[in-house]
Amino acid sequence: MTAAPPIVQIARLRPTARLPIYATEGAAGLDLSACIDEDLELAPGVFAAIPTGLAIALPKGFEAQIRPRSGLAARHGVTVLNSPGTIDSDYRGEIKVLLINHGPEPFRIAHGERIAQMVIAHAPQAALREVLFESLDETERGEGGFGSTGR
């Protein structure tokens, strides 16, 4: 038995904003589009917060994750700078996508262009219990950090 999907309320802040869509039946992410008055150029190494013209109300216990579109990253080096960006269930402002151009060429963004994807995910708040470091369960990895599991 599959649980019913969460209901996410969505509002257009501008009439030209495009509602996000799932591109395919099996897509996990909703495509988000730029809602801008004129084309914007991202020079190499430059980042910008791109408005979507949308605001949402998520159910408590859920978040929206803003993730890169794989095609933009693979073809142009354009990605979401704070990937994944988190939209908390109590945020009611405009969704903006923090894009950065890691590619060698300027990248032009037009109104309505799909710039990121939004994944709705369960995000329970954990109950924290402070303990002494020595009482943490031992693992095979231990304190091995960056790169400790090999290539």
PDB file of C-alpha atoms in Angstrom:
ATOM      1  CA  MET A   1       0.000   0.000   0.000  1.00  0.00           C
ATOM      2  CA  THR A   2       1.343   3.429  -0.979  1.00  0.00           C
ATOM      3  CA  ALA A   3       0.861   6.459   1.249  1.00  0.00           C
ATOM      4  CA  ALA A   4      -1.010   9.373  -0.256  1.00  0.00           C
ATOM      5  CA  PRO A   5       1.327  12.053  -1.605  1.00  0.00           C
ATOM      6  CA  PRO A   6       1.607  15.223   0.474  1.00  0.00           C
ATOM      7  CA  ILE A   7      -0.508  18.173  -0.617  1.00  0.00           C
ATOM      8  CA  VAL A   8       1.668  21.197  -1.380  1.00  0.00           C
ATOM      9  CA  GLN A   9      -0.107  24.518  -1.797  1.00  0.00           C
ATOM     10  CA  ILE A  10       1.485  26.699  -4.471  1.00  0.00           C
ATOM     11  CA  ALA A  11       0.914  30.350  -5.336  1.00  0.00           C
ATOM     12  CA  ARG A  12       2.031  32.362  -8.341  1.00  0.00           C
ATOM     13  CA  LEU A  13       3.513  35.645  -7.155  1.00  0.00           C
ATOM     14  CA  ARG A  14       3.539  36.906 -10.737  1.00  0.00           C
ATOM     15  CA  PRO A  15       1.066  35.973 -13.489  1.00  0.00           C
ATOM     16  CA  THR A  16       3.915  34.947 -15.815  1.00  0.00           C
ATOM     17  CA  ALA A  17       5.311  32.380 -13.347  1.00  0.00           C
ATOM     18  CA  ARG A  18       5.172  28.814 -14.620  1.00  0.00           C
ATOM     19  CA  LEU A  19       3.886  26.123 -12.307  1.00  0.00           C
ATOM     20  CA  PRO A  20       6.438  23.355 -11.753  1.00  0.00           C
ATOM     21  CA  ILE A  21       5.793  20.057 -13.497  1.00  0.00           C
ATOM     22  CA  TYR A  22       7.013  16.475 -13.318  1.00  0.00           C
ATOM     23  CA  ALA A  23       8.563  15.954 -16.770  1.00  0.00           C
ATOM     24  CA  THR A  24       7.862  12.209 -16.779  1.00  0.00           C
ATOM     25  CA  GLU A  25       5.636   9.778 -14.918  1.00  0.00           C
ATOM     26  CA  GLY A  26       8.584   8.500 -12.883  1.00  0.00           C
ATOM     27  CA  ALA A  27      10.280  11.846 -12.221  1.00  0.00           C
ATOM     28  CA  ALA A  28      11.199  12.536  -8.588  1.00  0.00           C
ATOM     29  CA  GLY A  29      11.699  16.259  -9.098  1.00  0.00           C
ATOM     30  CA  LEU A  30       9.412  19.014 -10.312  1.00  0.00           C
ATOM     31  CA  ASP A  31      11.037  21.274 -12.903  1.00  0.00           C
ATOM     32  CA  LEU A  32      11.331  24.892 -11.731  1.00  0.00           C
ATOM     33  CA  SER A  33      11.453  27.711 -14.281  1.00  0.00           C
ATOM     34  CA  ALA A  34      12.999  31.167 -14.204  1.00  0.00           C
ATOM     35  CA  CYS A  35      10.541  34.044 -13.795  1.00  0.00           C
ATOM     36  CA  ILE A  36      12.521  37.046 -14.980  1.00  0.00           C
ATOM     37  CA  ASP A  37      11.628  40.213 -16.880  1.00  0.00           C
ATOM     38  CA  GLU A  38      14.615  40.028 -19.215  1.00  0.00           C
ATOM     39  CA  ASP A  39      17.301  37.511 -20.095  1.00  0.00           C
ATOM     40  CA  LEU A  40      20.094  37.178 -17.578  1.00  0.00           C
ATOM     41  CA  GLU A  41      23.665  36.183 -18.383  1.00  0.00           C
ATOM     42  CA  LEU A  42      25.745  34.243 -15.885  1.00  0.00           C
ATOM     43  CA  ALA A  43      29.425  34.751 -16.631  1.00  0.00           C
ATOM     44  CA  PRO A  44      31.864  31.959 -15.716  1.00  0.00           C
ATOM     45  CA  GLY A  45      32.389  31.874 -11.953  1.00  0.00           C
ATOM     46  CA  VAL A  46      29.360  34.083 -11.266  1.00  0.00           C
ATOM     47  CA  PHE A  47      26.313  33.116  -9.217  1.00  0.00           C
ATOM     48  CA  ALA A  48      22.865  34.683  -8.901  1.00  0.00           C
ATOM     49  CA  ALA A  49      19.565  34.070  -7.119  1.00  0.00           C
ATOM     50  CA  ILE A  50      17.063  33.412  -9.906  1.00  0.00           C
ATOM     51  CA  PRO A  51      13.408  34.084  -9.028  1.00  0.00           C
ATOM     52  CA  THR A  52      10.716  31.536  -9.869  1.00  0.00           C
ATOM     53  CA  GLY A  53       7.707  33.732  -9.106  1.00  0.00           C
ATOM     54  CA  LEU A  54       6.365  30.981  -6.836  1.00  0.00           C
ATOM     55  CA  ALA A  55       5.709  30.470  -3.138  1.00  0.00           C
ATOM     56  CA  ILE A  56       4.662  27.213  -1.470  1.00  0.00           C
ATOM     57  CA  ALA A  57       3.213  25.917   1.772  1.00  0.00           C
ATOM     58  CA  LEU A  58       4.562  22.481   2.654  1.00  0.00           C
ATOM     59  CA  PRO A  59       2.951  20.202   5.213  1.00  0.00           C
ATOM     60  CA  LYS A  60       4.768  20.062   8.548  1.00  0.00           C
ATOM     61  CA  GLY A  61       7.464  17.388   8.466  1.00  0.00           C
ATOM     62  CA  PHE A  62       8.329  17.966   4.797  1.00  0.00           C
ATOM     63  CA  GLU A  63      10.929  20.024   2.964  1.00  0.00           C
ATOM     64  CA  ALA A  64      11.477  20.988  -0.644  1.00  0.00           C
ATOM     65  CA  GLN A  65      14.990  20.276  -1.902  1.00  0.00           C
ATOM     66  CA  ILE A  66      16.218  22.477  -4.752  1.00  0.00           C
ATOM     67  CA  ARG A  67      18.586  20.473  -6.928  1.00  0.00           C
ATOM     68  CA  PRO A  68      20.462  20.982 -10.191  1.00  0.00           C
ATOM     69  CA  ARG A  69      19.131  19.827 -13.537  1.00  0.00           C
ATOM     70  CA  SER A  70      21.601  17.255 -14.795  1.00  0.00           C
ATOM     71  CA  GLY A  71      21.545  18.561 -18.369  1.00  0.00           C
ATOM     72  CA  LEU A  72      22.519  22.094 -17.342  1.00  0.00           C
ATOM     73  CA  ALA A  73      25.370  20.744 -15.254  1.00  0.00           C
ATOM     74  CA  ALA A  74      26.618  18.286 -17.888  1.00  0.00           C
ATOM     75  CA  ARG A  75      26.366  20.590 -20.904  1.00  0.00           C
ATOM     76  CA  HIS A  76      27.094  24.026 -19.428  1.00  0.00           C
ATOM     77  CA  GLY A  77      28.605  23.568 -15.952  1.00  0.00           C
ATOM     78  CA  VAL A  78      25.617  25.387 -14.422  1.00  0.00           C
ATOM     79  CA  THR A  79      24.471  24.031 -11.080  1.00  0.00           C
ATOM     80  CA  VAL A  80      22.744  24.936  -7.824  1.00  0.00           C
ATOM     81  CA  LEU A  81      25.360  26.530  -5.564  1.00  0.00           C
ATOM     82  CA  ASN A  82      23.905  25.344  -2.241  1.00  0.00           C
ATOM     83  CA  SER A  83      22.793  21.962  -3.539  1.00  0.00           C
ATOM     84  CA  PRO A  84      20.511  20.796  -2.300  1.00  0.00           C
ATOM     85  CA  GLY A  85      18.925  24.018  -1.167  1.00  0.00           C
ATOM     86  CA  THR A  86      16.315  23.450   1.514  1.00  0.00           C
ATOM     87  CA  ILE A  87      12.927  25.120   1.697  1.00  0.00           C
ATOM     88  CA  ASP A  88      11.503  24.596   5.176  1.00  0.00           C
ATOM     89  CA  SER A  89       7.826  23.906   5.785  1.00  0.00           C
ATOM     90  CA  ASP A  90       7.367  27.270   7.517  1.00  0.00           C
ATOM     91  CA  TYR A  91       8.924  29.410   4.723  1.00  0.00           C
ATOM     92  CA  ARG A  92       6.406  31.478   2.759  1.00  0.00           C
ATOM     93  CA  GLY A  93       8.601  33.699   0.599  1.00  0.00           C
ATOM     94  CA  GLU A  94       9.450  33.411  -3.073  1.00  0.00           C
ATOM     95  CA  ILE A  95      11.420  30.359  -4.148  1.00  0.00           C
ATOM     96  CA  LYS A  96      14.706  31.512  -5.650  1.00  0.00           C
ATOM     97  CA  VAL A  97      17.341  29.249  -7.147  1.00  0.00           C
ATOM     98  CA  LEU A  98      20.980  30.040  -6.402  1.00  0.00           C
ATOM     99  CA  LEU A  99      22.688  29.140  -9.695  1.00  0.00           C
ATOM    100  CA  ILE A 100      26.413  29.263 -10.407  1.00  0.00           C
ATOM    101  CA  ASN A 101      28.187  28.944 -13.718  1.00  0.00           C
ATOM    102  CA  HIS A 102      31.201  26.645 -13.352  1.00  0.00           C
ATOM    103  CA  GLY A 103      31.510  26.387 -17.127  1.00  0.00           C
ATOM    104  CA  PRO A 104      34.004  28.189 -19.384  1.00  0.00           C
ATOM    105  CA  GLU A 105      31.358  30.167 -21.327  1.00  0.00           C
ATOM    106  CA  PRO A 106      28.694  32.686 -20.297  1.00  0.00           C
ATOM    107  CA  PHE A 107      25.274  31.081 -19.810  1.00  0.00           C
ATOM    108  CA  ARG A 108      22.091  32.921 -20.775  1.00  0.00           C
ATOM    109  CA  ILE A 109      18.878  32.349 -18.806  1.00  0.00           C
ATOM    110  CA  ALA A 110      15.536  33.269 -20.377  1.00  0.00           C
ATOM    111  CA  HIS A 111      12.102  33.656 -18.804  1.00  0.00           C
ATOM    112  CA  GLY A 112      10.408  30.273 -18.535  1.00  0.00           C
ATOM    113  CA  GLU A 113      13.623  28.283 -18.873  1.00  0.00           C
ATOM    114  CA  ARG A 114      13.806  25.254 -16.597  1.00  0.00           C
ATOM    115  CA  ILE A 115      16.660  25.974 -14.193  1.00  0.00           C
ATOM    116  CA  ALA A 116      16.395  23.464 -11.341  1.00  0.00           C
ATOM    117  CA  GLN A 117      14.285  20.711  -9.902  1.00  0.00           C
ATOM    118  CA  MET A 118      12.373  20.602  -6.653  1.00  0.00           C
ATOM    119  CA  VAL A 119      12.040  17.339  -4.723  1.00  0.00           C
ATOM    120  CA  ILE A 120       9.480  17.135  -1.923  1.00  0.00           C
ATOM    121  CA  ALA A 121      10.946  15.011   0.876  1.00  0.00           C
ATOM    122  CA  HIS A 122       9.957  13.837   4.331  1.00  0.00           C
ATOM    123  CA  ALA A 123      12.068  15.716   6.895  1.00  0.00           C
ATOM    124  CA  PRO A 124      11.208  14.852  10.485  1.00  0.00           C
ATOM    125  CA  GLN A 125      12.770  16.891  13.259  1.00  0.00           C
ATOM    126  CA  ALA A 126      15.038  14.649  15.311  1.00  0.00           C
ATOM    127  CA  ALA A 127      15.097  14.513  19.080  1.00  0.00           C
ATOM    128  CA  LEU A 128      18.702  15.085  20.178  1.00  0.00           C
ATOM    129  CA  ARG A 129      20.207  13.486  23.261  1.00  0.00           C
ATOM    130  CA  GLU A 130      23.644  14.727  24.326  1.00  0.00           C
ATOM    131  CA  VAL A 131      26.089  11.987  25.342  1.00  0.00           C
ATOM    132  CA  LEU A 132      29.820  11.680  25.972  1.00  0.00           C
ATOM    133  CA  PHE A 133      31.920  11.072  22.846  1.00  0.00           C
ATOM    134  CA  GLU A 134      33.231   7.817  24.334  1.00  0.00           C
ATOM    135  CA  SER A 135      29.686   6.435  24.569  1.00  0.00           C
ATOM    136  CA  LEU A 136      29.016   6.687  20.820  1.00  0.00           C
ATOM    137  CA  ASP A 137      28.761   3.295  19.100  1.00  0.00           C
ATOM    138  CA  GLU A 138      32.025   2.182  17.508  1.00  0.00           C
ATOM    139  CA  THR A 139      32.024   1.532  13.766  1.00  0.00           C
ATOM    140  CA  GLU A 140      34.491   0.105  11.268  1.00  0.00           C
ATOM    141  CA  ARG A 141      34.901   3.572   9.744  1.00  0.00           C
ATOM    142  CA  GLY A 142      35.434   5.305  13.065  1.00  0.00           C
ATOM    143  CA  GLU A 143      36.669   8.879  12.700  1.00  0.00           C
ATOM    144  CA  GLY A 144      37.690   8.438   9.049  1.00  0.00           C
ATOM    145  CA  GLY A 145      36.607  11.622   7.273  1.00  0.00           C
ATOM    146  CA  PHE A 146      37.047  13.025   3.783  1.00  0.00           C
ATOM    147  CA  GLY A 147      38.303  10.379   1.373  1.00  0.00           C
ATOM    148  CA  SER A 148      38.641   7.711   4.052  1.00  0.00           C
ATOM    149  CA  THR A 149      36.510   5.168   2.179  1.00  0.00           C
ATOM    150  CA  GLY A 150      38.705   5.300  -0.945  1.00  0.00           C
ATOM    151  CA  ARG A 151      37.896   6.061  -4.556  1.00  0.00           C
TER     152      ARG A 151
END
